[in-house]
Short mmCIF file of C-alpha atoms in Angstrom, two decimals:
data_model
loop_
_atom_site.label_atom_id
_atom_site.label_comp_id
_atom_site.label_asym_id
_atom_site.label_seq_id
_atom_site.Cartn_x
_atom_site.Cartn_y
_atom_site.Cartn_z
CA MET U 595 8.19 51.44 29.44
CA ILE U 596 6.63 53.55 26.27
CA LYS U 597 4.98 50.57 23.62
CA VAL U 598 6.35 51.26 19.16
CA THR U 599 2.97 50.74 17.58
CA ARG U 600 2.64 51.92 14.60
CA ARG U 601 1.60 54.94 16.07
CA SER U 602 3.72 55.69 18.63
CA PHE U 603 6.55 55.22 16.99
CA SER U 604 5.50 57.51 14.31
CA LEU U 605 5.45 60.57 16.84
CA MET U 606 8.80 59.24 18.54
CA ALA U 607 10.68 59.62 14.65
CA THR U 608 8.98 62.58 14.04
CA ALA U 609 10.70 64.08 18.05
CA GLY U 610 13.62 62.58 16.88
CA ILE U 611 14.20 59.02 17.75
CA GLY U 612 16.44 58.35 14.47
CA GLY U 613 14.99 60.53 11.86
CA LEU U 614 12.62 57.13 11.56
CA VAL U 615 9.54 57.06 9.92
CA ALA U 616 6.59 54.90 10.30
CA GLY U 617 3.22 54.67 10.23
CA ALA U 618 0.77 54.59 6.79
CA GLY U 619 3.25 55.79 4.29
CA PHE U 620 2.09 56.09 0.35
CA ALA U 621 0.43 54.28 -1.11
CA GLN U 622 0.50 54.90 -5.40
CA PRO U 623 -2.17 55.73 -7.40
CA GLY U 624 -4.41 52.56 -8.20
CA PHE U 625 -2.72 50.63 -4.30
CA ALA U 626 -5.29 47.92 -3.17
CA ALA U 627 -3.07 49.31 0.42
CA ALA U 628 -7.04 49.14 1.65
CA ALA U 629 -8.08 46.39 1.47
CA ALA U 630 -9.69 44.76 4.20
CA SER U 631 -8.60 40.69 3.69
CA ALA U 632 -5.98 40.89 1.23
CA VAL U 633 -4.18 37.61 2.05
CA ASP U 634 -5.91 34.67 0.64
CA ALA U 635 -5.10 32.74 4.36
CA ALA U 636 -8.23 30.18 4.76
CA ALA U 637 -6.07 27.14 4.05
CA VAL U 638 -3.82 28.14 6.45
CA PRO U 639 -3.47 24.76 9.02
CA LYS U 640 -5.28 25.65 12.33
CA ASP U 641 -2.79 24.40 14.02
CA ILE U 642 -0.63 26.78 13.20
CA THR U 643 -2.90 30.05 13.12
CA ALA U 644 -5.37 28.91 16.40
CA LYS U 645 -5.42 31.95 18.15
CA ALA U 646 -2.96 32.05 21.21
CA THR U 647 -4.15 31.85 24.69
CA LYS U 648 -1.07 34.51 24.98
CA LYS U 649 -1.20 37.78 22.20
CA TYR U 650 2.33 38.51 20.79
CA SER U 651 3.61 41.50 19.81
CA ILE U 652 4.80 41.11 16.53
CA ALA U 653 6.75 44.24 14.20
CA THR U 654 7.90 43.62 10.36
CA VAL U 655 11.17 46.40 10.11
CA VAL U 656 11.20 46.98 6.57
CA LYS U 657 13.45 48.44 4.16
CA LEU U 658 11.65 51.14 3.29
CA ASP U 659 8.35 52.89 4.26
CA GLY U 660 5.97 55.07 3.34
CA ILE U 661 6.79 53.16 -0.66
CA ALA U 662 4.11 50.73 -2.74
CA TRP U 663 6.10 47.78 -2.26
CA PHE U 664 5.85 47.69 1.52
CA ASP U 665 2.30 49.47 1.69
CA ARG U 666 1.28 46.18 -0.13
CA MET U 667 3.26 44.51 2.86
CA ARG U 668 1.74 45.36 5.13
CA VAL U 669 -2.12 44.40 4.26
CA GLY U 670 -0.36 41.47 5.39
CA VAL U 671 0.60 42.48 8.57
CA LYS U 672 -2.10 43.79 9.70
CA GLN U 673 -3.84 41.27 8.29
CA PHE U 674 -2.06 38.58 10.42
CA GLY U 675 -3.25 40.54 13.34
CA ALA U 676 -6.49 40.89 12.80
CA ASP U 677 -7.07 36.97 11.62
CA ASN U 678 -5.10 35.51 15.00
CA GLY U 679 -5.46 37.37 18.27
CA HIS U 680 -2.14 39.25 17.63
CA ASP U 681 -0.78 42.22 17.50
CA THR U 682 1.10 42.99 15.11
CA TRP U 683 2.36 46.33 12.64
CA MET U 684 4.67 47.27 10.26
CA VAL U 685 7.92 49.93 11.16
CA GLY U 686 10.16 51.45 8.46
CA PRO U 687 12.65 54.26 8.13
CA SER U 688 11.83 56.85 6.03
CA GLN U 689 14.54 56.76 3.35
CA ALA U 690 16.70 52.69 2.40
CA ASP U 691 19.36 53.11 5.43
CA ALA U 692 21.07 50.76 7.40
CA ALA U 693 22.07 53.50 10.55
CA ALA U 694 18.30 53.78 10.87
CA GLN U 695 16.86 50.51 10.04
CA VAL U 696 19.21 49.02 13.20
CA GLY U 697 18.17 51.85 14.82
CA ILE U 698 14.14 51.59 14.70
CA VAL U 699 15.66 47.25 15.84
CA GLU U 700 16.86 48.71 18.78
CA THR U 701 13.94 50.22 19.86
CA LEU U 702 12.10 46.99 19.92
CA ILE U 703 14.48 45.54 21.07
CA ALA U 704 15.05 47.97 24.77
CA GLN U 705 10.89 47.45 23.48
CA GLY U 706 10.44 43.93 24.89
CA VAL U 707 8.21 42.72 21.54
CA ASP U 708 8.22 38.95 20.98
CA ALA U 709 9.02 38.90 17.96
CA ILE U 710 10.97 40.78 15.19
CA CYS U 711 10.48 40.06 11.47
CA ILE U 712 13.09 42.06 8.88
CA VAL U 713 13.38 42.58 5.29
CA PRO U 714 17.88 43.97 5.44
CA PHE U 715 18.74 46.40 3.57
CA SER U 716 22.49 45.54 4.66
CA VAL U 717 22.10 41.86 6.45
CA GLU U 718 25.69 42.79 7.65
CA ALA U 719 24.63 45.57 9.20
CA VAL U 720 21.90 44.18 11.06
CA GLU U 721 23.55 41.43 12.19
CA PRO U 722 24.86 42.58 15.55
CA VAL U 723 21.80 44.25 16.68
CA LEU U 724 19.42 40.65 15.88
CA GLN U 725 21.78 39.06 17.58
CA LYS U 726 21.15 41.16 20.14
CA ALA U 727 17.18 40.96 20.13
CA ARG U 728 17.90 37.27 20.06
CA ASP U 729 20.54 37.22 23.09
CA ARG U 730 17.24 37.92 25.01
CA GLY U 731 15.24 35.89 24.23
CA ILE U 732 13.35 37.76 20.88
CA ILE U 733 12.98 35.56 18.15
CA VAL U 734 14.01 37.37 14.32
CA ILE U 735 12.48 36.10 11.12
CA SER U 736 14.51 37.23 8.07
CA HIS U 737 12.83 37.71 4.68
CA GLU U 738 14.93 38.71 1.21
CA ALA U 739 18.15 37.71 3.94
CA SER U 740 18.96 34.09 2.43
CA ASN U 741 22.64 34.67 4.44
CA LEU U 742 20.99 36.09 7.57
CA GLN U 743 23.39 34.33 10.59
CA ALA U 744 21.25 35.82 12.94
CA THR U 745 18.06 34.37 12.54
CA ASP U 746 15.63 32.05 13.71
CA TYR U 747 14.20 31.04 10.64
CA ASP U 748 14.35 32.89 7.15
CA ILE U 749 12.22 32.20 4.48
CA GLU U 750 12.16 33.74 0.40
CA ALA U 751 9.09 33.23 -1.88
CA PHE U 752 11.03 31.18 -3.44
CA ASP U 753 14.92 30.20 -5.24
CA ASN U 754 16.61 33.06 -6.08
CA HIS U 755 18.71 32.54 -8.84
CA ALA U 756 15.50 30.48 -10.76
CA TYR U 757 13.60 33.97 -10.55
CA GLY U 758 16.19 36.09 -11.84
CA ALA U 759 17.16 33.05 -14.71
CA LYS U 760 13.30 33.86 -15.13
CA LEU U 761 13.78 37.74 -15.78
CA MET U 762 17.44 37.14 -18.48
CA GLU U 763 14.85 34.90 -19.94
CA ASN U 764 12.35 37.40 -20.84
CA LEU U 765 15.04 40.09 -21.82
CA GLY U 766 16.70 38.01 -23.96
CA GLN U 767 13.52 37.34 -26.24
CA GLN U 768 13.53 40.77 -25.91
CA MET U 769 16.93 41.84 -27.65
CA GLY U 770 16.93 38.79 -29.71
CA GLY U 771 19.79 37.98 -27.98
CA GLU U 772 21.89 40.42 -28.79
CA GLY U 773 23.69 43.95 -27.68
CA LYS U 774 24.25 44.92 -24.15
CA TYR U 775 22.56 45.51 -20.99
CA ILE U 776 22.54 46.59 -17.51
CA ALA U 777 21.64 45.32 -13.76
CA THR U 778 20.30 47.34 -10.79
CA VAL U 779 20.43 46.75 -7.56
CA GLY U 780 18.99 47.82 -4.28
CA SER U 781 22.03 48.06 -3.50
CA LEU U 782 25.02 46.01 -3.04
CA THR U 783 24.86 44.27 -0.03
CA SER U 784 20.83 43.06 -0.46
CA THR U 785 21.65 39.49 -0.84
CA SER U 786 18.51 38.45 -2.52
CA GLN U 787 19.25 41.09 -4.94
CA ASN U 788 22.42 40.14 -5.83
CA GLU U 789 21.27 36.01 -6.01
CA TRP U 790 18.65 37.33 -8.88
CA ILE U 791 21.44 39.10 -10.41
CA ASP U 792 24.01 35.92 -10.14
CA GLY U 793 21.20 34.40 -11.42
CA ALA U 794 20.37 36.14 -14.20
CA VAL U 795 24.59 36.59 -15.78
CA ALA U 796 24.96 32.63 -15.78
CA TYR U 797 21.31 32.12 -17.71
CA GLN U 798 22.61 35.29 -20.62
CA VAL U 799 26.08 33.60 -20.37
CA LYS U 800 24.48 29.95 -20.36
CA ASN U 801 21.44 31.26 -22.83
CA PHE U 802 22.22 34.40 -24.86
CA PRO U 803 26.81 34.53 -25.40
CA LYS U 804 25.74 37.46 -27.49
CA MET U 805 24.46 39.24 -24.77
CA SER U 806 26.81 41.16 -22.15
CA GLN U 807 26.60 43.80 -19.61
CA ALA U 808 27.80 46.83 -20.63
CA THR U 809 28.97 48.26 -17.31
CA GLN U 810 28.73 46.79 -13.34
CA ARG U 811 25.99 47.09 -11.29
CA ILE U 812 24.19 50.12 -11.02
CA GLU U 813 23.25 50.61 -6.88
CA THR U 814 20.86 52.89 -7.19
CA ASN U 815 18.78 52.75 -2.99
CA ASP U 816 15.89 51.35 -3.82
CA ASP U 817 14.21 54.77 -4.91
CA ALA U 818 12.80 55.36 -8.05
CA ALA U 819 14.47 59.28 -8.81
CA THR U 820 17.79 57.54 -8.68
CA ASP U 821 16.83 54.84 -10.49
CA TYR U 822 16.01 56.99 -13.60
CA ASN U 823 18.03 59.10 -13.05
CA LYS U 824 21.71 57.23 -13.03
CA LEU U 825 19.21 54.89 -15.89
CA LYS U 826 19.73 58.91 -17.53
CA GLU U 827 23.91 58.90 -16.81
CA ILE U 828 23.79 54.94 -17.97
CA LEU U 829 22.26 55.03 -21.18
CA THR U 830 24.47 58.77 -21.99
CA THR U 831 27.83 56.82 -21.54
CA TYR U 832 26.24 53.84 -23.35
CA PRO U 833 23.41 54.94 -25.77
CA ASP U 834 23.84 51.47 -27.71
CA LEU U 835 22.66 49.89 -24.18
CA ARG U 836 19.68 47.70 -25.42
CA GLY U 837 18.61 46.56 -22.46
CA ILE U 838 17.78 47.17 -18.21
CA LEU U 839 17.27 43.82 -16.41
CA GLY U 840 16.37 45.65 -12.85
CA ALA U 841 16.26 44.05 -9.11
CA PRO U 842 15.00 47.00 -7.12
CA MET U 843 11.22 47.27 -7.67
CA PRO U 844 11.27 51.25 -8.35
CA THR U 845 13.93 50.21 -11.79
CA SER U 846 10.06 49.09 -13.36
CA ALA U 847 9.27 53.18 -13.28
CA GLY U 848 12.76 54.79 -14.21
CA ALA U 849 13.77 52.46 -16.86
CA GLY U 850 9.16 52.98 -17.93
CA ARG U 851 10.27 56.54 -17.32
CA LEU U 852 13.60 56.67 -19.17
CA ILE U 853 11.94 54.79 -22.47
CA ALA U 854 8.42 56.23 -22.85
CA GLU U 855 11.22 60.55 -23.22
CA ARG U 856 13.51 59.77 -25.22
CA GLY U 857 10.78 57.47 -27.62
CA LEU U 858 12.51 53.82 -27.03
CA LYS U 859 10.33 52.08 -27.20
CA GLY U 860 10.82 48.75 -29.55
CA LYS U 861 15.32 49.75 -29.21
CA LEU U 862 15.56 49.50 -25.10
CA PHE U 863 14.16 46.51 -23.56
CA PHE U 864 13.06 46.01 -19.48
CA SER U 865 12.51 42.60 -17.53
CA GLY U 866 12.39 42.99 -13.25
CA THR U 867 10.79 43.33 -9.88
CA GLY U 868 8.06 45.64 -10.77
CA LEU U 869 4.69 46.25 -9.06
CA VAL U 870 1.59 46.65 -10.92
CA SER U 871 1.11 49.61 -8.74
CA VAL U 872 3.27 51.54 -9.79
CA ALA U 873 4.82 50.20 -13.49
CA GLY U 874 0.85 49.54 -15.18
CA GLN U 875 0.55 52.37 -16.89
CA TYR U 876 3.78 51.43 -18.85
CA LEU U 877 3.04 48.21 -19.17
CA LYS U 878 -0.74 49.96 -20.71
CA ASP U 879 1.54 52.27 -22.87
CA GLY U 880 4.81 49.39 -23.88
CA ASP U 881 7.07 50.63 -22.96
CA ILE U 882 8.46 47.80 -21.05
CA ASP U 883 6.74 44.34 -21.64
CA TYR U 884 7.50 42.31 -18.69
CA ILE U 885 7.98 42.42 -14.82
CA GLN U 886 7.53 40.08 -12.13
CA PHE U 887 7.06 40.00 -8.56
CA TRP U 888 5.36 38.48 -5.14
CA ASP U 889 3.05 39.62 -3.22
CA PRO U 890 4.40 41.92 -0.54
CA ALA U 891 1.43 41.58 1.14
CA ILE U 892 1.83 37.08 1.08
CA ALA U 893 5.22 37.25 2.31
CA GLY U 894 4.35 39.05 4.92
CA TYR U 895 1.81 37.26 6.55
CA ALA U 896 4.46 34.30 5.55
CA MET U 897 6.64 35.87 8.24
CA ASN U 898 4.20 36.55 11.38
CA VAL U 899 3.11 32.30 10.70
CA LEU U 900 6.78 31.73 11.45
CA ALA U 901 7.10 33.60 13.58
CA VAL U 902 4.02 32.83 15.96
CA MET U 903 5.21 29.06 15.10
CA ALA U 904 8.74 29.68 16.77
CA LEU U 905 6.90 31.60 19.61
CA ALA U 906 5.01 28.17 20.48
CA LYS U 907 7.76 26.71 19.64
CA LYS U 908 5.92 23.98 17.04
CA PRO U 909 7.68 22.31 14.22
CA ILE U 910 9.05 24.35 11.31
CA LYS U 911 11.01 22.59 8.11
CA ALA U 912 11.42 21.92 5.33
CA GLY U 913 7.43 20.37 3.40
CA LEU U 914 5.64 21.78 5.22
CA ASN U 915 2.23 23.46 4.54
CA LEU U 916 1.77 27.45 5.27
CA GLY U 917 -1.95 27.19 3.29
CA LEU U 918 -0.32 30.58 1.69
CA LYS U 919 -0.81 31.09 -2.03
CA GLY U 920 2.95 30.03 -3.68
CA TYR U 921 4.01 28.35 -0.09
CA GLU U 922 1.83 25.60 0.19
CA ASP U 923 5.84 23.47 0.12
CA ILE U 924 8.69 25.63 1.55
CA LYS U 925 11.94 24.14 0.28
CA ASN U 926 15.29 23.91 2.10
CA ASN U 927 18.34 24.74 -0.52
CA ASP U 928 20.61 24.69 1.63
CA PRO U 929 21.42 21.68 4.07
CA LYS U 930 23.89 23.74 5.74
CA ARG U 931 21.68 26.47 6.74
CA PRO U 932 18.82 24.27 7.96
CA ASN U 933 16.73 27.30 8.73
CA VAL U 934 16.30 28.66 5.41
CA PHE U 935 12.84 27.94 3.20
CA ALA U 936 11.92 28.99 0.22
CA GLY U 937 8.31 28.86 -1.30
CA GLN U 938 7.12 28.84 -4.94
CA GLY U 939 4.75 32.71 -4.94
CA TRP U 940 6.66 34.37 -7.71
CA VAL U 941 4.42 35.61 -10.70
CA GLY U 942 4.98 36.82 -14.56
CA VAL U 943 3.26 40.36 -16.05
CA THR U 944 2.98 41.14 -18.65
CA LYS U 945 -0.13 43.55 -20.37
CA ALA U 946 -2.84 40.49 -21.13
CA ASN U 947 -2.00 40.08 -17.67
CA MET U 948 -1.79 43.05 -15.78
CA GLY U 949 -5.36 43.88 -14.67
CA GLU U 950 -5.54 40.45 -12.95
CA TYR U 951 -3.12 41.86 -10.67
CA ASN U 952 -4.73 45.12 -8.09
CA PHE U 953 -1.21 46.15 -6.57
#
């Protein structure tokens, strides 16, 4: 059987298997994807990370390869393997497409990997194939998928509703608590992103009653060009728009570009997920004031930690310290889902502190 490593998977994809692309991706300018040791793993308990007598093969499947967010996650995935003696790699479709992601998982099942870590584009689409993986004895660890049933463990960077509330707190302050805003999501079926918006809207209703959504959530497919074009259309339809709440990372760049081009600094405001490598210039120039994120490298590392623990049949429960920043005391916020955990891993970034982050 051909082993699906980073290179072989890419070659198979080029040959026509599902039109999928894996590999190095395309980092944004200033992106620190080449960092040899991006994750501070010194505090990870040695009984978790001690080099195993068995070398596990663990694939991390992401929504979309070739964008800065998942380029950064690849750094953590690769570092985990180097730190702990396992074969770890990351793959994803070249476009945000649920069927393509399912095809990747099918290939990994056929290969017989030990574990699959996954950031689903659509939870509904991957449920059957992930259950198939589990039926074959493959461990499944998920991220950004708190409602996924076919998973051994789900690890979130934080409580999703609290994350969204913080975004709205900042947007509401920028808007002076008044006016219309819109919200973007990568997919209307993306659980985590929609939970962020749910938390944001709940905070807005309670704390900024003079604000209102101009229209329903805008689906952008986690694509910067789609984000920008849809924001342009929205601004044409709603010229009095005052706020953009962005769940997917590319909205930060789309909103910043639109505000800069239209000279709307101080009139149209943004708060959302972003990376300094993607939105830093707009922060520096004052076109946008606030982005929020968690480190995808640490999230990728954390998923792989849980995968090895599950493979080694080590106990995973609330209160566990993974020894990673933001994951020192993982919580379970839903007693009905005892296998779903959350850390406290987000950071807020403005022009003042953007220099602290090089990704």
